[in-house]
Coordinates of C-alpha atoms and ligand atoms in Angstrom, one line a residue:
M91 CA -72.6 -67.1 32.5
R92 CA -72.3 -70.3 30.6
G93 CA -73.2 -71.1 27.0
F94 CA -74.5 -74.3 25.6
F95 CA -72.2 -77.2 24.4
I96 CA -73.4 -79.6 21.7
T97 CA -71.2 -82.2 20.2
F98 CA -71.9 -84.4 17.1
E99 CA -70.7 -88.1 17.1
G100 CA -70.9 -91.1 14.8
G101 CA -69.0 -93.4 12.6
E102 CA -67.6 -92.6 9.0
G103 CA -70.1 -91.0 6.6
S104 CA -72.8 -90.6 9.1
G105 CA -73.5 -87.2 8.0
K106 CA -72.8 -85.5 11.4
S107 CA -70.4 -82.9 9.8
T108 CA -73.3 -81.7 7.5
Q109 CA -75.8 -81.7 10.5
A110 CA -73.4 -79.8 12.7
R111 CA -73.3 -77.1 9.9
L112 CA -77.0 -77.2 9.6
L113 CA -77.6 -76.8 13.3
Y114 CA -75.0 -74.0 13.3
E115 CA -76.9 -72.1 10.4
Y116 CA -80.3 -72.8 12.3
F117 CA -79.0 -71.1 15.6
K118 CA -77.3 -68.3 13.6
N119 CA -80.4 -67.5 11.7
N120 CA -82.4 -67.3 15.0
G121 CA -80.4 -64.8 16.5
H122 CA -78.0 -66.7 18.7
H123 CA -74.4 -66.4 19.2
V124 CA -73.0 -69.8 18.0
I125 CA -69.5 -71.1 17.0
L126 CA -68.9 -74.2 14.8
T127 CA -65.7 -76.1 15.5
R128 CA -64.3 -79.7 15.1
E129 CA -62.0 -82.4 16.5
P130 CA -59.4 -83.2 15.9
G131 CA -58.7 -79.5 15.0
G132 CA -60.2 -76.1 15.9
T133 CA -56.9 -74.4 16.7
E134 CA -53.8 -74.0 14.9
I135 CA -52.0 -76.3 16.9
A136 CA -54.8 -78.8 17.0
E137 CA -55.2 -78.7 13.1
K138 CA -51.4 -79.6 12.8
L139 CA -52.0 -82.7 15.1
R140 CA -55.0 -83.6 13.1
D141 CA -52.8 -84.0 9.9
I142 CA -50.7 -86.6 11.9
V143 CA -53.4 -88.7 13.0
V144 CA -56.0 -88.5 10.2
R145 CA -53.9 -88.5 7.1
G146 CA -52.1 -91.5 5.4
N147 CA -51.8 -95.1 6.8
K148 CA -49.2 -94.8 9.4
Q149 CA -49.2 -97.2 12.2
L150 CA -49.4 -95.4 15.6
N151 CA -49.2 -97.2 19.0
I152 CA -52.8 -96.8 20.4
Y153 CA -51.4 -94.8 23.3
T154 CA -49.6 -92.5 21.0
E155 CA -52.7 -92.0 19.1
M156 CA -54.9 -91.3 22.0
L157 CA -52.3 -89.0 23.5
I158 CA -52.3 -86.9 20.2
F159 CA -56.0 -86.5 20.2
M160 CA -56.0 -85.6 24.0
T161 CA -53.2 -82.9 23.2
A162 CA -55.4 -81.5 20.4
R163 CA -58.5 -81.4 22.7
S164 CA -56.6 -79.8 25.4
D165 CA -55.5 -76.9 23.1
H166 CA -58.9 -76.8 21.5
W167 CA -60.5 -76.5 24.9
F168 CA -58.6 -73.8 26.4
N169 CA -58.2 -71.7 23.3
C170 CA -61.5 -72.1 21.6
I171 CA -64.4 -74.0 23.4
K172 CA -63.9 -72.9 27.0
P173 CA -63.6 -69.0 26.2
A174 CA -66.7 -69.4 24.0
L175 CA -68.8 -71.1 26.7
D176 CA -67.6 -68.6 29.3
A177 CA -68.8 -65.8 26.9
G178 CA -72.2 -67.4 26.8
S179 CA -72.2 -68.7 23.2
I180 CA -73.6 -72.0 21.8
V181 CA -70.6 -74.2 20.8
I182 CA -71.3 -77.0 18.3
C183 CA -68.4 -79.3 18.1
D184 CA -68.0 -82.0 15.1
R185 CA -66.5 -84.8 17.3
F186 CA -65.3 -84.5 20.9
H187 CA -64.2 -86.7 23.7
D188 CA -66.8 -89.5 23.1
S189 CA -64.7 -90.2 19.8
T190 CA -61.7 -91.0 21.9
I191 CA -63.7 -93.2 24.3
V192 CA -65.2 -95.1 21.2
Y193 CA -62.3 -95.2 18.8
Q194 CA -59.2 -95.4 21.2
C195 CA -60.7 -96.9 24.4
I196 CA -63.6 -99.3 23.3
C197 CA -62.1 -100.2 20.0
G198 CA -58.5 -99.6 20.5
G199 CA -58.1 -100.9 24.0
C200 CA -56.9 -97.8 25.9
D201 CA -57.7 -97.6 29.5
T202 CA -61.0 -95.7 29.8
Y203 CA -60.4 -94.9 33.2
L204 CA -57.1 -93.2 32.6
V205 CA -58.4 -91.4 29.4
N206 CA -61.3 -89.8 31.3
G207 CA -58.9 -88.9 34.0
I208 CA -57.0 -86.9 31.8
Y209 CA -60.2 -85.4 30.2
E210 CA -61.4 -84.4 33.8
K211 CA -58.1 -82.7 34.4
I212 CA -58.3 -80.7 31.2
T213 CA -62.1 -79.5 31.3
N214 CA -62.4 -79.6 35.2
G215 CA -65.2 -82.1 34.6
T216 CA -67.2 -80.0 32.1
H217 CA -69.1 -82.3 29.7
P218 CA -71.1 -81.5 26.6
D219 CA -74.9 -80.5 27.5
C220 CA -76.0 -82.5 24.6
T221 CA -74.6 -85.0 22.3
V222 CA -76.0 -86.0 18.9
I223 CA -75.0 -89.5 17.8
I224 CA -75.9 -90.0 14.3
D225 CA -76.4 -93.8 13.8
I226 CA -75.7 -95.6 10.5
D227 CA -74.9 -99.0 9.4
P228 CA -71.1 -98.8 8.6
V229 CA -71.4 -100.3 5.1
T230 CA -73.6 -97.4 4.0
G231 CA -71.5 -95.0 6.0
L232 CA -68.1 -96.0 4.5
K233 CA -69.6 -96.0 1.0
R234 CA -70.7 -92.5 1.5
S235 CA -67.3 -91.4 3.0
F236 CA -65.1 -93.1 0.3
A237 CA -67.4 -91.4 -2.4
K238 CA -67.0 -87.8 -0.8
K239 CA -63.6 -87.4 0.7
N240 CA -60.4 -86.6 -0.8
N241 CA -58.1 -89.7 -0.4
T242 CA -55.5 -88.5 1.8
D243 CA -57.6 -88.3 5.0
L244 CA -58.7 -91.9 5.1
R245 CA -56.5 -93.3 7.7
F246 CA -59.6 -94.4 9.8
E247 CA -61.9 -95.3 6.9
N248 CA -59.2 -97.8 5.6
K249 CA -59.6 -99.9 8.7
A250 CA -61.5 -103.3 8.7
L251 CA -65.2 -103.3 8.5
E252 CA -65.1 -105.1 12.0
F253 CA -63.5 -102.0 13.3
H254 CA -66.2 -99.7 12.0
K255 CA -68.9 -102.2 13.4
S256 CA -67.5 -102.0 16.8
V257 CA -67.4 -98.1 16.5
R258 CA -71.1 -98.2 15.9
N259 CA -71.7 -100.6 18.8
G260 CA -69.5 -98.6 21.0
Y261 CA -71.7 -95.5 20.5
L262 CA -74.9 -97.3 20.8
S263 CA -73.6 -98.6 24.1
I264 CA -72.3 -95.2 25.6
S265 CA -75.7 -93.7 24.5
K266 CA -77.3 -95.5 27.3
S267 CA -75.0 -94.0 30.0
S268 CA -76.4 -90.6 30.2
D269 CA -79.5 -88.6 29.1
R270 CA -77.3 -86.0 27.3
Y271 CA -77.3 -88.3 24.3
L272 CA -79.7 -88.2 21.6
V273 CA -79.4 -91.1 19.0
I274 CA -80.7 -90.2 15.5
D275 CA -81.3 -92.5 12.5
G276 CA -78.8 -91.5 9.8
T277 CA -80.2 -93.2 7.1
K278 CA -83.1 -90.6 6.6
S279 CA -82.9 -87.6 4.4
E280 CA -80.7 -84.7 5.1
V281 CA -83.8 -82.6 6.0
E282 CA -85.4 -85.4 7.8
V283 CA -82.4 -85.8 10.0
Q284 CA -82.2 -82.1 10.6
T285 CA -85.8 -81.9 11.6
S286 CA -85.5 -84.7 14.1
I287 CA -82.4 -83.0 15.8
I288 CA -84.1 -79.8 16.2
Q289 CA -87.3 -81.3 17.4
E290 CA -85.4 -83.3 20.0
L291 CA -83.3 -80.4 21.1
R292 CA -86.2 -78.2 21.6
F293 CA -88.1 -80.8 23.3
K294 CA -85.4 -81.6 25.8
Y295 CA -83.7 -78.1 26.3
L296 CA -86.4 -75.6 25.4
N297 CA -85.5 -73.2 28.1
N298 CA -82.0 -72.9 26.8
F299 CA -83.1 -71.7 23.4
N300 CA -85.9 -69.1 23.9
Ligands
TYD1650 P1 -62.5 -86.8 10.0 O1 -62.0 -86.5 8.7 O2 -63.0 -85.5 10.8 O3 -63.7 -87.8 9.9 P2 -65.2 -87.6 10.2 O4 -65.7 -86.9 9.0 O5 -65.6 -89.0 10.2 O6 -65.4 -87.0 11.4 O7 -61.4 -87.8 10.7 C1 -61.6 -87.7 12.1 C2 -61.2 -89.1 12.5 O8 -60.6 -89.2 13.7 C3 -62.4 -90.1 12.5 O9 -62.2 -91.1 11.8 C4 -62.4 -90.4 14.0 C5 -61.1 -90.2 14.4 N1 -61.1 -89.7 15.8 C6 -60.6 -90.5 16.8 O10 -60.2 -91.8 16.6 N2 -60.5 -90.2 18.2 C7 -60.9 -88.8 18.4 O11 -60.9 -88.5 19.7 C8 -61.3 -88.0 17.4 C9 -61.6 -86.5 17.8 C10 -61.4 -88.5 16.2

């Protein structure tokens, strides 16, 4: 039996980590078996790789960067996500492959065809059942992010505003490519955003959550 796979995506400070946690609590309180995980990260090896790409201000070639994210994803997929889905759980993941498509391919110039090819090999063509994109203007998002985070994990936040604008446009553009995407306005209050996500999920995937 296969579980249900939900990913959260969005630019910096969009509130997706908070919303991923709130959705996790919602499912848990309703008696579902659910796990909450994140990328880059989610396994011991992937968390180590996370430190390399998220911390500090190091200059990495875009292919080096992409391959680190893909290596972390491969370990996370085989040792966490796939076993949980195979066991019938709901898996909620804070960022996933769409982050690589937006940050490293659309914004960084990596070859999307190649990157998707690696992804398909790892996951055997399995995609999230639903991807929630929390959309927010990058100026507002970056303000939130700088106010909240410790100042060692800001390698991406420190990029130019133009980069963050293309991240937002990248997400809006891929959101039109499949009906698995839900685009949610991230400027509303935490509770309003949570309510919209649950309503949309129930509306679209009712049979999965009885
Ligand atoms: P994180 O501290 O988790 O930021 P956020 O709270 O915004 O998710 O840092 C993850 C950073 O890594 C984020 O800026 C986006 C970036 N990233 C990529 O560039 N490619 C990827 O494939 C993933 C998973 C993340």
